[in-house]
């Protein structure tokens, strides 16, 4: 099954509650939650209190949290307490990947590892048995609404041919047009910000993703 994870970053921030309700009404229950610290990426976004607020209002919502931070290990327990289901950290800032993934698991979450576009997928190979979820960035992290980088798709193929059977997520510039290509390459989790929350008809997008296998 292909999971669609709309990114809250692209939602109408003045009406977040309505946006999450709209997403759930479209039959989508995974929400991608981008946390930015203005160090790892040149932007600031949301923190754990908003994650907790969304989860409290929508207990059926699966919080897919992506930490774009220099010091993500300081926030593992904080996001567990805030209701995160999956916690994804960037490989670029980790010294001890198995230790970090173990801390996430012990806190009761699924563990994810992400790479920026310039980080080779080969750097992930030692950890394929350690992680539940790999997130391939297909834009430079920091902002929604950027153009998809097609050359990153090869990373998905490499991970599948190396035998990775967990979740492969793609984040950045994903839309209804490039979704099929990503799924064919082996992705099974599609983060979609602008293309979902700014769509004229988000339900049509959700239905189109459900058709993909
Ligand atoms: C970018 C974030 C993405 C972003 C995707 O740093 O990690 O999750 O919200 O937004 P779109 O789909 O608009 O590229
Ligand atoms: Zn993200």
PDB file of C-alpha atoms and ligand atoms in Angstrom:
ATOM      1  CA  UNK A   1       0.000   0.000   0.000  1.00  0.00           C
ATOM      2  CA  UNK A   2       1.186   3.495  -0.847  1.00  0.00           C
ATOM      3  CA  UNK A   3       0.858   5.930   2.009  1.00  0.00           C
ATOM      4  CA  UNK A   4       0.231   9.606   1.367  1.00  0.00           C
ATOM      5  CA  UNK A   5       1.575  11.954   4.066  1.00  0.00           C
ATOM      6  CA  UNK A   6       0.484  15.556   3.475  1.00  0.00           C
ATOM      7  CA  UNK A   7       2.954  18.061   4.904  1.00  0.00           C
ATOM      8  CA  UNK A   8       1.443  20.529   7.353  1.00  0.00           C
ATOM      9  CA  UNK A   9       3.978  23.132   6.220  1.00  0.00           C
ATOM     10  CA  UNK A  10       1.841  23.822   3.152  1.00  0.00           C
ATOM     11  CA  UNK A  11      -1.468  24.029   5.029  1.00  0.00           C
ATOM     12  CA  UNK A  12      -3.339  27.273   5.666  1.00  0.00           C
ATOM     13  CA  UNK A  13      -1.757  28.160   9.014  1.00  0.00           C
ATOM     14  CA  UNK A  14      -4.672  30.356  10.058  1.00  0.00           C
ATOM     15  CA  UNK A  15      -7.015  27.371   9.791  1.00  0.00           C
ATOM     16  CA  UNK A  16      -4.897  24.397  10.775  1.00  0.00           C
ATOM     17  CA  UNK A  17      -7.738  22.552  12.496  1.00  0.00           C
ATOM     18  CA  UNK A  18      -9.907  22.736   9.375  1.00  0.00           C
ATOM     19  CA  UNK A  19      -6.985  21.654   7.187  1.00  0.00           C
ATOM     20  CA  UNK A  20      -6.348  18.525   9.254  1.00  0.00           C
ATOM     21  CA  UNK A  21     -10.090  17.731   9.258  1.00  0.00           C
ATOM     22  CA  UNK A  22     -10.170  18.140   5.488  1.00  0.00           C
ATOM     23  CA  UNK A  23      -7.218  15.731   5.173  1.00  0.00           C
ATOM     24  CA  UNK A  24      -8.924  13.131   7.382  1.00  0.00           C
ATOM     25  CA  UNK A  25     -12.167  13.572   5.380  1.00  0.00           C
ATOM     26  CA  UNK A  26     -10.180  12.675   2.251  1.00  0.00           C
ATOM     27  CA  UNK A  27      -9.385   9.321   3.892  1.00  0.00           C
ATOM     28  CA  UNK A  28      -5.781  10.305   4.672  1.00  0.00           C
ATOM     29  CA  UNK A  29      -4.629   9.840   8.246  1.00  0.00           C
ATOM     30  CA  UNK A  30      -0.838  10.338   8.142  1.00  0.00           C
ATOM     31  CA  UNK A  31       0.354  13.905   8.659  1.00  0.00           C
ATOM     32  CA  UNK A  32       3.950  14.873   7.861  1.00  0.00           C
ATOM     33  CA  UNK A  33       5.229  17.335  10.470  1.00  0.00           C
ATOM     34  CA  UNK A  34       8.391  19.288   9.573  1.00  0.00           C
ATOM     35  CA  UNK A  35      10.498  20.628  12.429  1.00  0.00           C
ATOM     36  CA  UNK A  36      13.145  23.187  11.456  1.00  0.00           C
ATOM     37  CA  UNK A  37      15.656  24.820  13.770  1.00  0.00           C
ATOM     38  CA  UNK A  38      17.188  27.644  11.642  1.00  0.00           C
ATOM     39  CA  UNK A  39      20.598  25.901  11.919  1.00  0.00           C
ATOM     40  CA  UNK A  40      20.365  22.646  10.021  1.00  0.00           C
ATOM     41  CA  UNK A  41      18.092  24.455   7.551  1.00  0.00           C
ATOM     42  CA  UNK A  42      17.621  28.207   7.028  1.00  0.00           C
ATOM     43  CA  UNK A  43      14.055  28.278   8.313  1.00  0.00           C
ATOM     44  CA  UNK A  44      11.938  27.838  11.438  1.00  0.00           C
ATOM     45  CA  UNK A  45       8.694  25.902  11.523  1.00  0.00           C
ATOM     46  CA  UNK A  46       6.786  24.038  14.213  1.00  0.00           C
ATOM     47  CA  UNK A  47       7.617  22.575  17.592  1.00  0.00           C
ATOM     48  CA  UNK A  48       6.403  19.735  19.807  1.00  0.00           C
ATOM     49  CA  UNK A  49       3.488  21.656  21.326  1.00  0.00           C
ATOM     50  CA  UNK A  50       1.756  21.908  17.953  1.00  0.00           C
ATOM     51  CA  UNK A  51       2.381  18.204  17.332  1.00  0.00           C
ATOM     52  CA  UNK A  52       0.748  17.416  20.677  1.00  0.00           C
ATOM     53  CA  UNK A  53      -2.184  19.740  19.957  1.00  0.00           C
ATOM     54  CA  UNK A  54      -2.904  18.142  16.576  1.00  0.00           C
ATOM     55  CA  UNK A  55      -2.635  14.620  18.027  1.00  0.00           C
ATOM     56  CA  UNK A  56      -4.937  15.487  20.943  1.00  0.00           C
ATOM     57  CA  UNK A  57      -7.554  16.885  18.562  1.00  0.00           C
ATOM     58  CA  UNK A  58      -7.210  13.974  16.104  1.00  0.00           C
ATOM     59  CA  UNK A  59      -6.117  10.820  17.943  1.00  0.00           C
ATOM     60  CA  UNK A  60      -6.539   8.812  14.719  1.00  0.00           C
ATOM     61  CA  UNK A  61      -3.948  10.972  12.985  1.00  0.00           C
ATOM     62  CA  UNK A  62      -0.534   9.306  12.563  1.00  0.00           C
ATOM     63  CA  UNK A  63       2.160  11.930  13.187  1.00  0.00           C
ATOM     64  CA  UNK A  64       5.119  11.461  10.836  1.00  0.00           C
ATOM     65  CA  UNK A  65       7.714  13.808  12.327  1.00  0.00           C
ATOM     66  CA  UNK A  66      10.753  14.947  10.310  1.00  0.00           C
ATOM     67  CA  UNK A  67      13.400  16.662  12.426  1.00  0.00           C
ATOM     68  CA  UNK A  68      15.574  19.042  10.412  1.00  0.00           C
ATOM     69  CA  UNK A  69      17.698  19.963  13.400  1.00  0.00           C
ATOM     70  CA  UNK A  70      21.338  19.983  14.463  1.00  0.00           C
ATOM     71  CA  UNK A  71      20.557  18.399  17.841  1.00  0.00           C
ATOM     72  CA  UNK A  72      17.661  15.981  17.206  1.00  0.00           C
ATOM     73  CA  UNK A  73      18.654  13.594  20.007  1.00  0.00           C
ATOM     74  CA  UNK A  74      17.633  16.208  22.563  1.00  0.00           C
ATOM     75  CA  UNK A  75      14.082  15.975  21.185  1.00  0.00           C
ATOM     76  CA  UNK A  76      13.451  12.238  20.949  1.00  0.00           C
ATOM     77  CA  UNK A  77      11.543  11.909  24.212  1.00  0.00           C
ATOM     78  CA  UNK A  78       9.860  15.293  23.690  1.00  0.00           C
ATOM     79  CA  UNK A  79       8.327  14.112  20.416  1.00  0.00           C
ATOM     80  CA  UNK A  80       7.427  10.726  21.860  1.00  0.00           C
ATOM     81  CA  UNK A  81       5.490  12.615  24.540  1.00  0.00           C
ATOM     82  CA  UNK A  82       3.956  14.811  21.831  1.00  0.00           C
ATOM     83  CA  UNK A  83       2.433  11.764  20.110  1.00  0.00           C
ATOM     84  CA  UNK A  84       4.861  11.160  17.226  1.00  0.00           C
ATOM     85  CA  UNK A  85       4.448   7.781  15.547  1.00  0.00           C
ATOM     86  CA  UNK A  86       7.567   7.943  13.337  1.00  0.00           C
ATOM     87  CA  UNK A  87      10.582  10.111  14.123  1.00  0.00           C
ATOM     88  CA  UNK A  88      12.979  10.774  11.245  1.00  0.00           C
ATOM     89  CA  UNK A  89      16.438  12.236  11.849  1.00  0.00           C
ATOM     90  CA  UNK A  90      19.045  13.364   9.339  1.00  0.00           C
ATOM     91  CA  UNK A  91      22.050  11.121   8.764  1.00  0.00           C
ATOM     92  CA  UNK A  92      24.199  14.243   8.253  1.00  0.00           C
ATOM     93  CA  UNK A  93      24.048  15.221  11.946  1.00  0.00           C
ATOM     94  CA  UNK A  94      24.332  11.784  13.590  1.00  0.00           C
ATOM     95  CA  UNK A  95      27.539  10.348  15.013  1.00  0.00           C
ATOM     96  CA  UNK A  96      26.019   7.092  16.217  1.00  0.00           C
ATOM     97  CA  UNK A  97      23.176   6.038  13.930  1.00  0.00           C
ATOM     98  CA  UNK A  98      22.328   2.709  15.649  1.00  0.00           C
ATOM     99  CA  UNK A  99      22.369   4.493  19.022  1.00  0.00           C
ATOM    100  CA  UNK A 100      20.016   7.209  17.754  1.00  0.00           C
ATOM    101  CA  UNK A 101      17.626   4.716  16.133  1.00  0.00           C
ATOM    102  CA  UNK A 102      17.647   2.621  19.308  1.00  0.00           C
ATOM    103  CA  UNK A 103      16.725   5.677  21.391  1.00  0.00           C
ATOM    104  CA  UNK A 104      13.759   6.354  19.100  1.00  0.00           C
ATOM    105  CA  UNK A 105      12.566   2.738  19.337  1.00  0.00           C
ATOM    106  CA  UNK A 106      12.964   2.650  23.110  1.00  0.00           C
ATOM    107  CA  UNK A 107      10.801   5.789  23.275  1.00  0.00           C
ATOM    108  CA  UNK A 108       8.071   3.794  21.482  1.00  0.00           C
ATOM    109  CA  UNK A 109       8.308   5.259  17.974  1.00  0.00           C
ATOM    110  CA  UNK A 110       9.283   3.968  14.560  1.00  0.00           C
ATOM    111  CA  UNK A 111      12.709   5.188  13.564  1.00  0.00           C
ATOM    112  CA  UNK A 112      13.582   6.996  10.364  1.00  0.00           C
ATOM    113  CA  UNK A 113      16.740   8.223   8.691  1.00  0.00           C
ATOM    114  CA  UNK A 114      16.831  10.950   6.053  1.00  0.00           C
ATOM    115  CA  UNK A 115      19.419  12.172   3.564  1.00  0.00           C
ATOM    116  CA  UNK A 116      19.692  15.551   1.879  1.00  0.00           C
ATOM    117  CA  UNK A 117      20.119  15.595  -1.927  1.00  0.00           C
ATOM    118  CA  UNK A 118      23.916  15.907  -1.780  1.00  0.00           C
ATOM    119  CA  UNK A 119      24.351  12.928   0.585  1.00  0.00           C
ATOM    120  CA  UNK A 120      24.908   9.695  -1.365  1.00  0.00           C
ATOM    121  CA  UNK A 121      22.472   6.841  -0.792  1.00  0.00           C
ATOM    122  CA  UNK A 122      25.497   4.563  -0.274  1.00  0.00           C
ATOM    123  CA  UNK A 123      25.963   6.252   3.118  1.00  0.00           C
ATOM    124  CA  UNK A 124      22.686   4.622   4.198  1.00  0.00           C
ATOM    125  CA  UNK A 125      23.698   1.078   3.289  1.00  0.00           C
ATOM    126  CA  UNK A 126      25.281   0.169   6.672  1.00  0.00           C
ATOM    127  CA  UNK A 127      21.965   0.950   8.397  1.00  0.00           C
ATOM    128  CA  UNK A 128      19.386  -0.896   6.300  1.00  0.00           C
ATOM    129  CA  UNK A 129      18.793  -3.420   9.084  1.00  0.00           C
ATOM    130  CA  UNK A 130      18.667  -0.702  11.724  1.00  0.00           C
ATOM    131  CA  UNK A 131      15.922   1.595  10.436  1.00  0.00           C
ATOM    132  CA  UNK A 132      12.176   1.262   9.832  1.00  0.00           C
ATOM    133  CA  UNK A 133      11.881   4.209   7.495  1.00  0.00           C
ATOM    134  CA  UNK A 134      14.180   6.015   5.056  1.00  0.00           C
ATOM    135  CA  UNK A 135      13.270   9.473   3.811  1.00  0.00           C
ATOM    136  CA  UNK A 136      14.855  10.637   0.567  1.00  0.00           C
ATOM    137  CA  UNK A 137      14.845  14.414   0.198  1.00  0.00           C
ATOM    138  CA  UNK A 138      14.061  15.464  -3.357  1.00  0.00           C
ATOM    139  CA  UNK A 139      14.601  19.198  -2.656  1.00  0.00           C
ATOM    140  CA  UNK A 140      17.110  20.974  -0.423  1.00  0.00           C
ATOM    141  CA  UNK A 141      15.342  20.850   2.957  1.00  0.00           C
ATOM    142  CA  UNK A 142      13.991  24.049   4.463  1.00  0.00           C
ATOM    143  CA  UNK A 143      11.052  25.182   2.371  1.00  0.00           C
ATOM    144  CA  UNK A 144       7.924  23.821   0.770  1.00  0.00           C
ATOM    145  CA  UNK A 145       6.951  24.513  -2.808  1.00  0.00           C
ATOM    146  CA  UNK A 146      10.323  23.774  -4.429  1.00  0.00           C
ATOM    147  CA  UNK A 147      11.000  21.908  -7.649  1.00  0.00           C
ATOM    148  CA  UNK A 148      11.398  18.134  -7.498  1.00  0.00           C
ATOM    149  CA  UNK A 149      14.930  16.837  -8.237  1.00  0.00           C
ATOM    150  CA  UNK A 150      14.452  13.780 -10.510  1.00  0.00           C
ATOM    151  CA  UNK A 151      18.072  12.615 -10.209  1.00  0.00           C
ATOM    152  CA  UNK A 152      17.321  11.623  -6.597  1.00  0.00           C
ATOM    153  CA  UNK A 153      15.025   8.795  -7.739  1.00  0.00           C
ATOM    154  CA  UNK A 154      18.044   6.568  -8.346  1.00  0.00           C
ATOM    155  CA  UNK A 155      18.580   6.491  -4.562  1.00  0.00           C
ATOM    156  CA  UNK A 156      15.259   4.692  -4.119  1.00  0.00           C
ATOM    157  CA  UNK A 157      16.237   2.039  -6.684  1.00  0.00           C
ATOM    158  CA  UNK A 158      19.604   1.554  -5.008  1.00  0.00           C
ATOM    159  CA  UNK A 159      18.032   0.990  -1.579  1.00  0.00           C
ATOM    160  CA  UNK A 160      15.532  -1.537  -2.946  1.00  0.00           C
ATOM    161  CA  UNK A 161      18.178  -3.395  -4.929  1.00  0.00           C
ATOM    162  CA  UNK A 162      20.287  -3.537  -1.759  1.00  0.00           C
ATOM    163  CA  UNK A 163      17.364  -5.398  -0.171  1.00  0.00           C
ATOM    164  CA  UNK A 164      15.753  -2.712   1.993  1.00  0.00           C
ATOM    165  CA  UNK A 165      12.172  -3.802   2.708  1.00  0.00           C
ATOM    166  CA  UNK A 166      11.109  -1.009   5.052  1.00  0.00           C
ATOM    167  CA  UNK A 167       9.351   2.230   4.250  1.00  0.00           C
ATOM    168  CA  UNK A 168      10.916   4.484   1.623  1.00  0.00           C
ATOM    169  CA  UNK A 169       9.519   7.972   1.819  1.00  0.00           C
ATOM    170  CA  UNK A 170      10.082  10.779  -0.668  1.00  0.00           C
ATOM    171  CA  UNK A 171       9.892  14.411   0.431  1.00  0.00           C
ATOM    172  CA  UNK A 172      10.049  17.558  -1.695  1.00  0.00           C
ATOM    173  CA  UNK A 173       8.161  18.559  -4.812  1.00  0.00           C
ATOM    174  CA  UNK A 174       6.116  15.344  -4.883  1.00  0.00           C
ATOM    175  CA  UNK A 175       2.862  15.651  -6.816  1.00  0.00           C
ATOM    176  CA  UNK A 176       0.223  13.553  -8.594  1.00  0.00           C
ATOM    177  CA  UNK A 177       2.331  13.616 -11.772  1.00  0.00           C
ATOM    178  CA  UNK A 178       5.621  12.249 -10.395  1.00  0.00           C
ATOM    179  CA  UNK A 179       4.026   9.902  -7.824  1.00  0.00           C
ATOM    180  CA  UNK A 180       3.754   6.939 -10.207  1.00  0.00           C
ATOM    181  CA  UNK A 181       7.432   7.174 -11.142  1.00  0.00           C
ATOM    182  CA  UNK A 182       8.413   7.243  -7.460  1.00  0.00           C
ATOM    183  CA  UNK A 183       6.271   4.214  -6.675  1.00  0.00           C
ATOM    184  CA  UNK A 184       7.713   2.307  -9.648  1.00  0.00           C
ATOM    185  CA  UNK A 185      11.194   3.039  -8.305  1.00  0.00           C
ATOM    186  CA  UNK A 186      10.199   1.503  -4.941  1.00  0.00           C
ATOM    187  CA  UNK A 187       8.827   4.329  -2.789  1.00  0.00           C
ATOM    188  CA  UNK A 188       5.827   3.471  -0.619  1.00  0.00           C
ATOM    189  CA  UNK A 189       5.374   6.694   1.362  1.00  0.00           C
ATOM    190  CA  UNK A 190       4.844  10.035  -0.380  1.00  0.00           C
ATOM    191  CA  UNK A 191       5.145  13.329   1.480  1.00  0.00           C
ATOM    192  CA  UNK A 192       3.143  15.997  -0.305  1.00  0.00           C
ATOM    193  CA  UNK A 193       2.876  19.585   0.890  1.00  0.00           C
ATOM    194  CA  UNK A 194       1.932  22.112  -1.775  1.00  0.00           C
ATOM    195  CA  UNK A 195       0.484  19.553  -4.184  1.00  0.00           C
ATOM    196  CA  UNK A 196      -2.030  18.378  -1.557  1.00  0.00           C
ATOM    197  CA  UNK A 197      -2.903  21.319   0.676  1.00  0.00           C
ATOM    198  CA  UNK A 198      -2.893  23.892  -2.145  1.00  0.00           C
ATOM    199  CA  UNK A 199      -4.744  21.686  -4.614  1.00  0.00           C
ATOM    200  CA  UNK A 200      -8.156  22.750  -5.948  1.00  0.00           C
ATOM    201  CA  UNK A 201      -9.352  19.238  -5.164  1.00  0.00           C
ATOM    202  CA  UNK A 202      -7.199  17.454  -2.549  1.00  0.00           C
ATOM    203  CA  UNK A 203      -9.597  14.506  -2.478  1.00  0.00           C
ATOM    204  CA  UNK A 204      -8.821  13.808  -6.122  1.00  0.00           C
ATOM    205  CA  UNK A 205      -5.097  13.743  -5.256  1.00  0.00           C
ATOM    206  CA  UNK A 206      -5.724  11.352  -2.352  1.00  0.00           C
ATOM    207  CA  UNK A 207      -7.839   9.089  -4.587  1.00  0.00           C
ATOM    208  CA  UNK A 208      -5.170   9.087  -7.315  1.00  0.00           C
ATOM    209  CA  UNK A 209      -2.513   7.981  -4.808  1.00  0.00           C
ATOM    210  CA  UNK A 210      -4.808   5.186  -3.539  1.00  0.00           C
ATOM    211  CA  UNK A 211      -4.946   3.831  -7.098  1.00  0.00           C
ATOM    212  CA  UNK A 212      -1.151   3.401  -7.197  1.00  0.00           C
ATOM    213  CA  UNK A 213       0.251   0.067  -6.174  1.00  0.00           C
TER     214      UNK A 213
HETATM  215  C1  LIG B   1      11.033  20.536   3.121  1.00  0.00           C
HETATM  216  C2  LIG B   1      10.098  19.662   3.934  1.00  0.00           C
HETATM  217  C3  LIG B   1       8.970  19.101   3.168  1.00  0.00           C
HETATM  218  C4  LIG B   1       8.045  20.100   2.535  1.00  0.00           C
HETATM  219  C5  LIG B   1       7.507  19.477   1.293  1.00  0.00           C
HETATM  220  O1  LIG B   1      12.169  20.815   3.854  1.00  0.00           O
HETATM  221  O2  LIG B   1      10.796  18.586   4.530  1.00  0.00           O
HETATM  222  O3  LIG B   1       8.229  18.176   3.949  1.00  0.00           O
HETATM  223  O4  LIG B   1       6.986  20.484   3.351  1.00  0.00           O
HETATM  224  O5  LIG B   1       6.721  20.413   0.657  1.00  0.00           O
HETATM  225  P1  LIG B   1       6.396  20.350  -0.878  1.00  0.00           P
HETATM  226  O6  LIG B   1       5.616  19.107  -1.121  1.00  0.00           O
HETATM  227  O7  LIG B   1       5.616  21.601  -1.119  1.00  0.00           O
HETATM  228  O8  LIG B   1       7.710  20.335  -1.612  1.00  0.00           O
HETATM  229 ZN1  LIG B   2       9.661  16.865   5.515  1.00  0.00          ZN
END
